[in-house]
Short mmCIF file of C-alpha atoms and ligand atoms in Angstrom, two decimals:
data_model
loop_
_atom_site.label_atom_id
_atom_site.label_comp_id
_atom_site.label_asym_id
_atom_site.label_seq_id
_atom_site.Cartn_x
_atom_site.Cartn_y
_atom_site.Cartn_z
CA MET A 1 0.00 0.00 0.00
CA TRP A 2 1.31 3.44 -0.93
CA PRO A 3 1.19 6.33 1.50
CA GLN A 4 -1.06 9.14 0.39
CA MET A 5 0.27 12.60 -0.46
CA PRO A 6 -1.77 15.44 1.07
CA ALA A 7 -4.57 16.18 -1.44
CA LYS A 8 -3.61 19.85 -1.77
CA SER A 9 -0.08 19.31 -3.04
CA VAL A 10 -1.15 16.66 -5.54
CA LYS A 11 -3.46 19.18 -7.17
CA GLU A 12 -0.69 21.70 -7.72
CA THR A 13 0.86 21.71 -11.16
CA ILE A 14 4.63 21.85 -11.09
CA CYS A 15 7.15 22.90 -13.71
CA ALA A 16 10.92 22.79 -14.09
CA ILE A 17 13.78 22.96 -16.54
CA ALA A 18 14.77 19.30 -16.83
CA THR A 19 18.06 19.79 -18.68
CA PRO A 20 21.31 20.88 -16.97
CA PRO A 21 22.17 24.57 -16.50
CA GLY A 22 24.12 26.26 -19.29
CA SER A 23 23.68 26.45 -23.05
CA GLY A 24 23.01 23.40 -25.18
CA ALA A 25 21.37 22.26 -28.38
CA LEU A 26 18.11 21.52 -26.61
CA GLY A 27 16.50 22.44 -23.33
CA VAL A 28 13.51 20.60 -21.92
CA ILE A 29 10.75 22.06 -19.75
CA ARG A 30 8.52 19.68 -17.86
CA VAL A 31 5.08 20.47 -16.53
CA SER A 32 3.13 17.95 -14.45
CA GLY A 33 -0.29 18.20 -12.81
CA PRO A 34 -3.95 18.77 -13.61
CA LYS A 35 -3.36 22.20 -15.20
CA ALA A 36 -0.54 21.09 -17.51
CA LEU A 37 -2.60 21.21 -20.70
CA GLU A 38 -4.37 24.47 -19.79
CA ILE A 39 -1.00 26.10 -19.08
CA LEU A 40 0.30 24.96 -22.46
CA SER A 41 -2.76 26.24 -24.31
CA ASN A 42 -2.20 29.72 -22.81
CA LEU A 43 1.33 29.85 -24.20
CA TRP A 44 0.84 27.95 -27.45
CA ARG A 45 0.85 29.64 -30.88
CA GLY A 46 0.99 26.75 -33.32
CA PRO A 47 -0.87 25.48 -36.39
CA VAL A 48 -2.57 22.70 -34.38
CA PRO A 49 -4.46 24.05 -31.35
CA VAL A 50 -3.77 22.34 -28.05
CA GLU A 51 -7.36 21.02 -27.83
CA LYS A 52 -6.63 18.98 -30.97
CA PHE A 53 -3.38 17.49 -29.65
CA LYS A 54 -3.27 13.71 -29.83
CA PRO A 55 -1.65 12.15 -26.74
CA ARG A 56 2.08 11.42 -26.97
CA THR A 57 2.46 13.14 -30.34
CA LEU A 58 4.94 15.92 -31.08
CA TYR A 59 3.71 19.30 -32.38
CA LEU A 60 5.80 22.20 -33.62
CA GLY A 61 4.81 25.72 -32.62
CA ASN A 62 5.75 28.96 -30.93
CA ILE A 63 5.62 29.68 -27.23
CA SER A 64 4.67 33.25 -26.34
CA VAL A 65 4.73 35.25 -23.15
CA PHE A 66 1.78 34.69 -20.84
CA PRO A 67 -0.34 36.72 -20.04
CA ASN A 68 0.64 38.93 -22.98
CA PRO A 69 0.14 36.76 -26.08
CA GLN A 70 0.52 39.73 -28.46
CA SER A 71 4.23 39.98 -27.75
CA GLY A 72 6.62 38.10 -30.03
CA PRO A 73 7.42 34.40 -29.52
CA ILE A 74 9.90 33.31 -26.85
CA ASP A 75 10.98 30.29 -28.88
CA ARG A 76 9.87 27.72 -31.41
CA VAL A 77 9.44 24.40 -29.63
CA LEU A 78 8.29 20.82 -29.95
CA ALA A 79 5.47 20.12 -27.52
CA VAL A 80 4.05 16.82 -26.35
CA PHE A 81 1.08 16.11 -24.12
CA MET A 82 0.97 12.87 -22.11
CA PRO A 83 -2.33 12.35 -20.31
CA ALA A 84 -2.64 10.76 -16.86
CA PRO A 85 -2.27 8.07 -15.66
CA ALA A 86 0.24 6.48 -18.06
CA THR A 87 3.01 9.01 -17.40
CA TYR A 88 6.14 9.22 -15.24
CA THR A 89 4.31 11.05 -12.45
CA GLY A 90 0.93 9.45 -13.09
CA GLU A 91 -0.43 12.96 -13.76
CA ASP A 92 -1.04 14.96 -16.94
CA VAL A 93 2.42 15.87 -18.26
CA VAL A 94 3.52 18.39 -20.89
CA GLU A 95 7.07 18.48 -22.16
CA LEU A 96 8.51 21.25 -24.28
CA SER A 97 11.76 20.82 -26.18
CA ALA A 98 13.06 24.32 -26.74
CA HIS A 99 16.45 25.62 -27.83
CA GLY A 100 18.94 25.16 -25.02
CA SER A 101 19.39 28.80 -24.12
CA PRO A 102 19.25 29.52 -20.38
CA VAL A 103 17.46 32.83 -21.12
CA VAL A 104 14.78 31.19 -23.26
CA LEU A 105 14.27 28.36 -20.79
CA ARG A 106 13.93 30.76 -17.86
CA GLU A 107 11.37 32.80 -19.84
CA ILE A 108 9.30 29.75 -20.74
CA LEU A 109 9.47 28.59 -17.13
CA SER A 110 8.24 31.92 -15.82
CA ALA A 111 5.47 31.92 -18.45
CA CYS A 112 4.40 28.52 -17.05
CA VAL A 113 4.47 29.94 -13.53
CA SER A 114 2.36 32.95 -14.63
CA GLY A 115 -0.03 30.44 -16.15
CA GLY A 116 -0.57 28.73 -12.80
CA ALA A 117 2.22 26.20 -12.26
CA ARG A 118 4.70 26.37 -9.43
CA PRO A 119 8.45 25.68 -9.73
CA ALA A 120 9.14 22.08 -8.73
CA MET A 121 11.28 21.13 -5.75
CA PRO A 122 14.31 18.85 -6.29
CA GLY A 123 13.11 15.34 -7.13
CA GLU A 124 9.45 16.33 -7.02
CA PHE A 125 8.52 14.63 -10.30
CA THR A 126 10.03 11.37 -9.05
CA ARG A 127 8.43 11.84 -5.63
CA ARG A 128 5.08 12.13 -7.40
CA ALA A 129 5.89 8.99 -9.38
CA PHE A 130 6.52 7.23 -6.04
CA MET A 131 3.33 8.63 -4.50
CA ALA A 132 1.33 7.47 -7.52
CA GLY A 133 2.73 3.94 -7.06
CA LYS A 134 4.58 4.09 -10.38
CA ILE A 135 7.88 3.17 -8.77
CA ASP A 136 8.91 2.21 -5.26
CA LEU A 137 11.50 3.93 -3.13
CA ALA A 138 14.44 1.74 -4.09
CA GLN A 139 13.62 2.33 -7.76
CA ALA A 140 13.43 6.10 -7.16
CA GLU A 141 16.86 5.95 -5.51
CA GLY A 142 18.07 4.07 -8.58
CA VAL A 143 16.96 7.02 -10.72
CA ALA A 144 19.11 9.43 -8.66
CA ASP A 145 22.06 7.02 -8.78
CA LEU A 146 21.79 6.61 -12.53
CA ILE A 147 21.89 10.37 -13.03
CA ALA A 148 24.90 10.69 -10.70
CA ALA A 149 26.79 7.59 -11.92
CA THR A 150 30.43 8.16 -12.84
CA GLY A 151 31.43 4.68 -14.09
CA GLU A 152 29.68 2.43 -16.61
CA ARG A 153 29.24 -0.49 -14.22
CA GLY A 154 27.80 1.81 -11.54
CA ALA A 155 25.39 3.20 -14.13
CA ARG A 156 24.30 -0.28 -15.16
CA LEU A 157 23.70 -1.24 -11.54
CA ALA A 158 21.63 1.91 -10.98
CA ALA A 159 19.60 1.14 -14.11
CA GLU A 160 18.90 -2.35 -12.77
CA GLN A 161 17.80 -0.92 -9.44
CA MET A 162 15.58 1.56 -11.26
CA ASP A 163 14.14 -1.37 -13.16
CA GLY A 164 13.12 -2.99 -9.88
CA ARG A 165 15.68 -5.74 -9.46
CA LEU A 166 16.56 -4.92 -5.85
CA SER A 167 12.89 -4.27 -5.04
CA ARG A 168 11.91 -7.70 -6.37
CA GLU A 169 14.54 -9.44 -4.28
CA VAL A 170 13.72 -7.50 -1.12
CA THR A 171 9.98 -8.01 -1.64
CA SER A 172 10.44 -11.73 -2.14
CA ILE A 173 12.42 -12.08 1.11
CA GLY A 174 9.80 -9.89 2.85
CA GLU A 175 7.01 -12.16 1.60
CA GLU A 176 8.78 -15.25 2.86
CA ILE A 177 9.21 -13.62 6.28
CA ALA A 178 5.54 -12.63 6.27
CA SER A 179 4.52 -16.18 5.50
CA VAL A 180 6.67 -17.65 8.30
CA ARG A 181 5.35 -15.00 10.64
CA ALA A 182 1.74 -15.86 9.72
CA GLU A 183 2.49 -19.46 10.55
CA ILE A 184 3.98 -18.53 13.91
CA GLU A 185 1.07 -16.23 14.70
CA ALA A 186 -1.43 -18.92 13.73
CA ALA A 187 0.30 -21.18 16.23
CA ILE A 188 -0.20 -18.46 18.86
CA ASP A 189 -3.89 -18.08 18.02
CA PHE A 190 -4.68 -21.77 17.58
CA PRO A 191 -2.07 -23.59 19.64
CA GLU A 192 -3.99 -26.87 19.48
CA GLU A 193 -3.91 -27.02 15.66
CA ASP A 194 -0.92 -28.27 13.79
CA VAL A 195 -0.27 -25.33 11.50
CA ASP A 196 2.10 -26.06 8.65
CA ALA A 197 2.11 -23.45 5.94
CA GLY A 198 5.73 -24.11 5.04
CA GLY A 199 5.19 -27.39 3.23
CA GLY A 200 6.82 -29.32 6.05
CA LYS A 201 10.00 -27.24 6.25
CA PRO A 202 10.70 -26.44 9.89
CA VAL A 203 10.09 -22.79 10.75
CA VAL A 204 13.55 -22.42 12.19
CA ARG A 205 15.08 -23.46 8.88
CA ARG A 206 12.97 -20.99 6.96
CA VAL A 207 14.05 -18.21 9.31
CA ALA A 208 17.69 -19.22 8.83
CA GLU A 209 17.26 -19.17 5.05
CA ALA A 210 15.71 -15.70 5.11
CA LEU A 211 18.56 -14.58 7.35
CA SER A 212 21.19 -15.85 4.95
CA LYS A 213 19.50 -14.13 2.00
CA VAL A 214 19.36 -10.86 3.93
CA ASP A 215 23.02 -11.22 4.88
CA ALA A 216 24.09 -12.01 1.31
CA LEU A 217 22.34 -8.89 0.10
CA GLY A 218 23.96 -6.85 2.90
CA GLU A 219 27.38 -8.20 1.96
CA SER A 220 26.97 -6.97 -1.61
CA PHE A 221 27.33 -3.44 -0.23
CA ARG A 222 31.14 -3.43 -0.38
CA GLU A 223 30.97 -4.03 -4.11
CA GLY A 224 27.91 -1.84 -4.64
CA LYS A 225 29.55 1.08 -2.85
CA LEU A 226 32.66 0.79 -5.01
CA LEU A 227 30.55 0.67 -8.16
CA ARG A 228 28.44 3.61 -7.12
CA GLU A 229 30.99 5.91 -5.51
CA GLY A 230 34.12 4.74 -7.22
CA VAL A 231 37.25 3.26 -5.71
CA ARG A 232 38.97 5.63 -3.36
CA VAL A 233 42.73 5.43 -3.77
CA ALA A 234 45.09 7.24 -1.39
CA ILE A 235 48.43 7.96 -3.04
CA VAL A 236 51.14 7.99 -0.42
CA GLY A 237 54.89 8.09 -0.38
CA ARG A 238 57.78 10.28 0.58
CA PRO A 239 57.93 13.81 -0.76
CA ASN A 240 59.41 13.94 -4.25
CA ALA A 241 58.84 10.25 -4.95
CA GLY A 242 56.59 11.34 -7.82
CA LYS A 243 53.10 10.96 -6.29
CA SER A 244 51.60 13.96 -8.08
CA SER A 245 53.32 13.02 -11.33
CA VAL A 246 52.04 9.43 -11.17
CA MET A 247 48.54 10.65 -10.41
CA ASN A 248 48.65 13.09 -13.31
CA CYS A 249 49.99 10.44 -15.56
CA ILE A 250 47.12 8.06 -14.75
CA ALA A 251 44.61 10.85 -15.03
CA GLY A 252 46.16 11.93 -18.30
CA ARG A 253 45.98 15.61 -17.51
CA GLU A 254 47.73 18.09 -15.27
CA ARG A 255 45.81 19.06 -12.22
CA ALA A 256 47.93 18.42 -9.14
CA ILE A 257 50.76 20.93 -8.70
CA VAL A 258 53.99 19.18 -9.60
CA HIS A 259 56.91 20.75 -7.81
CA HIS A 260 60.43 19.63 -7.02
CA VAL A 261 60.67 21.09 -3.48
CA PRO A 262 59.88 18.33 -0.96
CA GLY A 263 56.69 18.74 1.01
CA THR A 264 54.69 20.88 -1.42
CA THR A 265 51.62 18.69 -1.72
CA ARG A 266 50.22 19.53 1.71
CA ASP A 267 46.58 19.42 0.84
CA VAL A 268 44.84 16.43 -0.58
CA VAL A 269 44.41 16.85 -4.33
CA GLU A 270 41.67 14.80 -5.86
CA GLU A 271 41.28 13.43 -9.37
CA LYS A 272 38.21 11.56 -10.49
CA LEU A 273 38.43 9.32 -13.51
CA SER A 274 36.96 6.17 -14.93
CA PHE A 275 38.61 3.15 -16.48
CA GLY A 276 37.59 -0.45 -16.93
CA GLY A 277 33.99 0.67 -16.39
CA LEU A 278 34.80 1.69 -12.83
CA ALA A 279 35.10 5.17 -11.33
CA PHE A 280 38.29 5.94 -9.41
CA ASN A 281 38.85 8.72 -6.99
CA LEU A 282 42.62 9.27 -6.75
CA ARG A 283 43.71 11.30 -3.76
CA ASP A 284 47.22 12.66 -3.72
CA THR A 285 48.25 13.14 -0.11
CA ALA A 286 51.00 15.01 1.68
CA GLY A 287 54.20 13.00 2.05
CA LEU A 288 54.76 10.76 5.02
CA ARG A 289 57.97 12.30 6.30
CA GLU A 290 59.03 11.77 9.89
CA GLU A 291 60.89 14.94 10.90
CA ALA A 292 58.47 17.56 9.63
CA GLY A 293 57.43 21.13 10.38
CA GLU A 294 54.12 22.01 11.98
CA VAL A 295 52.23 22.53 8.72
CA GLU A 296 53.53 19.27 7.36
CA GLU A 297 52.55 17.45 10.51
CA MET A 298 48.97 18.46 9.86
CA GLY A 299 49.37 17.16 6.35
CA ILE A 300 50.75 13.88 7.67
CA ALA A 301 47.82 13.48 10.07
CA ARG A 302 45.52 13.99 7.11
CA THR A 303 47.49 11.44 5.09
CA LEU A 304 47.04 8.86 7.85
CA ARG A 305 43.32 9.55 7.84
CA GLU A 306 43.24 9.21 4.05
CA ILE A 307 44.96 5.82 4.32
CA GLU A 308 42.39 4.77 6.88
CA GLU A 309 39.46 5.76 4.66
CA ALA A 310 40.81 4.56 1.32
CA ASP A 311 39.71 1.39 -0.44
CA LEU A 312 43.20 1.07 -1.90
CA VAL A 313 46.54 2.67 -1.17
CA LEU A 314 49.01 3.44 -3.91
CA ALA A 315 52.48 3.68 -2.35
CA VAL A 316 54.87 5.53 -4.63
CA VAL A 317 58.56 4.95 -4.00
CA ASP A 318 61.41 6.73 -5.80
CA GLY A 319 63.11 3.77 -7.43
CA SER A 320 66.24 5.80 -8.15
CA LEU A 321 67.06 6.20 -4.45
CA PRO A 322 68.24 3.44 -2.12
CA VAL A 323 65.55 2.26 0.23
CA ASP A 324 66.20 3.76 3.64
CA GLU A 325 64.83 3.49 7.14
CA GLU A 326 62.15 6.09 6.54
CA CYS A 327 60.84 4.21 3.55
CA ALA A 328 60.79 0.98 5.55
CA LYS A 329 58.86 2.78 8.29
CA MET A 330 56.29 3.88 5.74
CA PHE A 331 55.74 0.30 4.64
CA SER A 332 55.24 -0.79 8.23
CA LYS A 333 52.37 1.74 8.51
CA LEU A 334 50.51 0.37 5.49
CA ASP A 335 48.08 -2.50 5.22
CA ALA A 336 49.71 -4.84 2.70
CA ARG A 337 46.40 -6.33 1.50
CA ARG A 338 45.09 -2.94 0.39
CA THR A 339 48.35 -1.54 -0.97
CA VAL A 340 49.82 -1.41 -4.46
CA VAL A 341 53.52 -0.45 -4.43
CA VAL A 342 55.14 1.22 -7.42
CA LEU A 343 58.82 1.90 -7.87
CA ASN A 344 58.64 5.11 -9.85
CA LYS A 345 61.31 6.87 -11.94
CA SER A 346 62.10 3.64 -13.77
CA ASP A 347 63.68 5.81 -16.48
CA LEU A 348 66.55 6.50 -14.04
CA PRO A 349 69.13 3.92 -12.88
CA ARG A 350 67.56 1.77 -10.24
CA ALA A 351 68.89 1.99 -6.66
CA CYS A 352 65.91 0.90 -4.59
CA LEU A 353 66.09 -2.79 -3.80
CA CYS A 354 63.10 -3.39 -1.61
CA GLU A 355 61.41 -6.47 -3.04
CA GLU A 356 62.61 -8.75 -0.28
CA LYS A 357 61.54 -6.35 2.43
CA LEU A 358 58.14 -5.95 0.75
CA ALA A 359 57.63 -9.69 0.44
CA GLU A 360 58.59 -10.11 4.08
CA LEU A 361 55.87 -7.65 5.06
CA GLY A 362 53.30 -9.44 2.90
CA PHE A 363 53.09 -6.93 0.02
CA SER A 364 52.59 -8.04 -3.58
CA PRO A 365 55.63 -7.51 -5.84
CA PRO A 366 56.02 -3.85 -6.83
CA LEU A 367 55.23 -2.44 -10.26
CA PHE A 368 57.74 -0.32 -12.15
CA THR A 369 56.57 3.02 -13.50
CA SER A 370 57.96 6.16 -14.97
CA ALA A 371 55.72 9.18 -14.73
CA LYS A 372 58.21 10.87 -17.04
CA SER A 373 57.95 8.42 -19.96
CA GLY A 374 54.55 6.92 -19.08
CA ASP A 375 56.04 3.43 -18.85
CA GLY A 376 54.11 1.01 -16.65
CA MET A 377 50.99 3.17 -16.37
CA THR A 378 48.74 0.77 -18.29
CA GLU A 379 49.89 -2.05 -15.99
CA LEU A 380 49.29 0.15 -12.96
CA ALA A 381 45.72 0.98 -14.06
CA ALA A 382 45.08 -2.74 -14.64
CA GLU A 383 46.48 -3.60 -11.21
CA LEU A 384 44.26 -1.00 -9.51
CA LEU A 385 41.27 -2.47 -11.30
CA ARG A 386 42.27 -5.99 -10.28
CA ARG A 387 42.87 -5.03 -6.66
CA ALA A 388 39.49 -3.32 -6.41
CA ASN A 389 38.48 -6.98 -6.32
CA LEU A 390 35.10 -6.76 -7.95
CA SER A 391 33.49 -9.93 -9.10
CA SER A 392 33.58 -9.97 -12.88
CA SER A 393 30.25 -11.76 -13.00
CA GLU A 394 27.48 -9.31 -13.58
CA GLY A 395 23.90 -10.38 -13.21
CA GLU A 396 24.13 -12.75 -10.23
CA GLY A 397 21.65 -11.44 -7.67
CA ALA A 398 20.93 -7.86 -6.71
CA VAL A 399 23.69 -5.61 -5.38
CA ILE A 400 22.95 -2.83 -2.93
CA THR A 401 24.66 0.52 -3.31
CA SER A 402 23.14 2.67 -0.61
CA ALA A 403 24.13 3.05 3.04
CA ARG A 404 20.43 3.42 3.85
CA HIS A 405 19.68 0.00 2.40
CA LYS A 406 22.69 -1.50 4.15
CA ALA A 407 21.58 -0.16 7.54
CA LEU A 408 18.05 -1.54 7.02
CA LEU A 409 19.38 -4.95 5.94
CA ASP A 410 21.58 -5.02 9.05
CA GLU A 411 18.48 -4.24 11.12
CA ALA A 412 16.53 -7.01 9.41
CA SER A 413 19.46 -9.37 9.89
CA SER A 414 19.72 -8.80 13.62
CA SER A 415 15.93 -9.15 14.05
CA LEU A 416 15.97 -12.45 12.15
CA ALA A 417 18.94 -13.65 14.19
CA GLN A 418 17.00 -12.87 17.36
CA ALA A 419 13.94 -14.61 15.96
CA ARG A 420 16.02 -17.72 15.36
CA ILE A 421 17.55 -17.64 18.84
CA SER A 422 14.10 -17.22 20.31
CA LEU A 423 12.78 -20.20 18.36
CA GLU A 424 15.72 -22.38 19.27
CA ALA A 425 15.42 -21.44 22.93
CA GLY A 426 11.75 -22.47 22.83
CA GLU A 427 10.56 -19.07 24.01
CA PRO A 428 6.85 -18.22 23.66
CA SER A 429 6.06 -17.67 19.94
CA GLU A 430 5.10 -14.04 20.54
CA PHE A 431 8.79 -13.15 20.88
CA CYS A 432 9.72 -14.70 17.59
CA ALA A 433 6.73 -13.16 15.82
CA HIS A 434 7.74 -9.77 17.18
CA HIS A 435 11.28 -10.07 15.77
CA MET A 436 9.91 -11.29 12.46
CA ARG A 437 7.69 -8.22 12.26
CA GLU A 438 10.69 -5.98 12.95
CA ALA A 439 12.61 -7.64 10.13
CA GLN A 440 9.67 -7.26 7.77
CA GLU A 441 9.35 -3.56 8.61
CA ALA A 442 13.04 -2.92 8.04
CA LEU A 443 12.80 -4.51 4.58
CA GLY A 444 9.61 -2.55 3.90
CA LYS A 445 11.54 0.67 4.46
CA ILE A 446 13.87 -0.21 1.59
CA THR A 447 11.09 -0.30 -0.97
CA GLY A 448 9.05 2.39 0.78
CA ALA A 449 6.13 0.13 1.74
CA VAL A 450 6.82 1.61 5.20
CA THR A 451 7.88 5.23 5.11
CA THR A 452 7.70 8.69 6.69
CA ASP A 453 7.63 12.22 5.24
CA ASP A 454 10.99 12.89 6.84
CA LEU A 455 12.60 9.99 5.06
CA LEU A 456 11.07 11.01 1.74
CA ASP A 457 12.28 14.60 2.21
CA ARG A 458 15.78 13.30 2.86
CA ILE A 459 15.81 10.99 -0.15
CA PHE A 460 14.27 13.33 -2.70
CA SER A 461 16.27 16.40 -1.67
CA ARG A 462 19.31 14.58 -3.16
CA PHE A 463 17.73 14.75 -6.60
CA CYS A 464 18.19 17.51 -9.11
CA ILE A 465 15.38 19.90 -9.95
CA GLY A 466 13.36 18.69 -12.91
CA LYS A 467 13.76 14.97 -12.09
P1 GDP B 1 55.61 14.15 -5.03
O1 GDP B 1 56.18 15.11 -4.05
O2 GDP B 1 55.77 12.74 -4.56
O3 GDP B 1 54.20 14.46 -5.40
O4 GDP B 1 56.51 14.23 -6.35
P2 GDP B 1 56.28 15.05 -7.70
O5 GDP B 1 55.28 14.38 -8.54
O6 GDP B 1 56.08 16.48 -7.36
O7 GDP B 1 57.66 14.82 -8.41
C1 GDP B 1 58.89 15.20 -7.78
C2 GDP B 1 59.95 15.39 -8.85
O8 GDP B 1 60.25 14.14 -9.46
C3 GDP B 1 59.53 16.32 -9.99
O9 GDP B 1 60.64 17.07 -10.36
C4 GDP B 1 59.12 15.37 -11.09
O10 GDP B 1 59.29 15.93 -12.37
C5 GDP B 1 60.08 14.21 -10.86
N1 GDP B 1 59.55 12.95 -11.32
C6 GDP B 1 58.35 12.40 -11.02
N2 GDP B 1 58.21 11.21 -11.61
C7 GDP B 1 59.33 10.98 -12.32
C8 GDP B 1 59.80 9.89 -13.14
O11 GDP B 1 59.13 8.87 -13.35
N3 GDP B 1 61.02 10.01 -13.68
C9 GDP B 1 61.81 11.10 -13.45
N4 GDP B 1 63.01 11.11 -14.02
N5 GDP B 1 61.40 12.13 -12.70
C10 GDP B 1 60.20 12.08 -12.14
#
């Protein structure tokens, strides 16, 4: 069952520029609500009058200023009318494809507002789609993720979520929990009858199965988060090892300040890029130098925090210098499983012989790169991709990408675990039924079967205006 939107706000007609700010070939204005067609007919100066518009058919005509139709046209547009309920929002929708001039689009928008629409809030079209039962909450979140996706695989995952894949999986687990719960509750109400809705499968086994499905979905978050947000890579190493140069080389353009005085990269410089279908967020940190000034110490503290928060660490070592105590100390601070070591400056004679030390500490063999000649960069990109450790198999079960979904799955998991303990301990069935209901509610919050205005405000405020 879908929660009802207050009647008043449903009746309002909303409008927005749906294309991004700035100039472009086309700009799209969206109008949704009961007055959409009336608003269009006030602005429309075209050979076919609005009353004669066939649904979902494009018409060419001029848009003029409302309420002063005698003034010249604002723009020549293509207009389409899509009647309720078979539309994105479930309401009457008008879309105008105008020329992508910010001035023109603003003028058309204000003409729509003069005609009786109100500017839409961020995500309001999608919120209306949710309220009309067109999509559930997880699908709506998929829409936002698809728009924000930075890597191809993340985009594909978001499209699947938008298509209802996660919702179907969550709903199916929720239904199984509901059925077990009904059985348990029947046993409470009619203790003398031998209730067996599970086809003979013991209730405790069915609870355990639901629990393992919930946990498997929860565990997909590590991968989902990487696909959605990109892999966060902290680039660390001593000053002058070539961290900024290596980052620039991977990124293929100059953004970080490359300087030959040690200790210049005090702030974290970030570079976002995408390769192998995956988004990467490279973060060039301050050096990790032991005897440092006050400003550098702050930088070092930040570097340690970056290492902590990174999915991967790229340790850049100057291969032309002998490995010294400081370098060894740096290795001892890093988590070998998450670290890729490169010996940079491979164009210079090699002096750093650290392979044995690295192997001793559990690191994989280092890669050899030259930020100067570009040697080894393809291998480095491939290694980063490999170490992100994503399963190559797409299409095996849903993957969650949102911290909100993860928290709710964790809630459902602990409720189911308690339900199982309660069953195994032979406690009165009410306890188990209570935990099962908690689990069901947590899952319901993922798809929005259970929701609050607050939650909806939080989710839809992340959207852009016009979506
Ligand atoms: P960072 O302090 O670790 O970020 O180091 P930088 O990227 O600023 O580089 C320090 C110095 O080393 C600069 O003068 C770079 O031009 C130089 N450098 C960086 N990578 C290479 C390389 O692969 N080969 C050579 N020969 N010089 C490099």
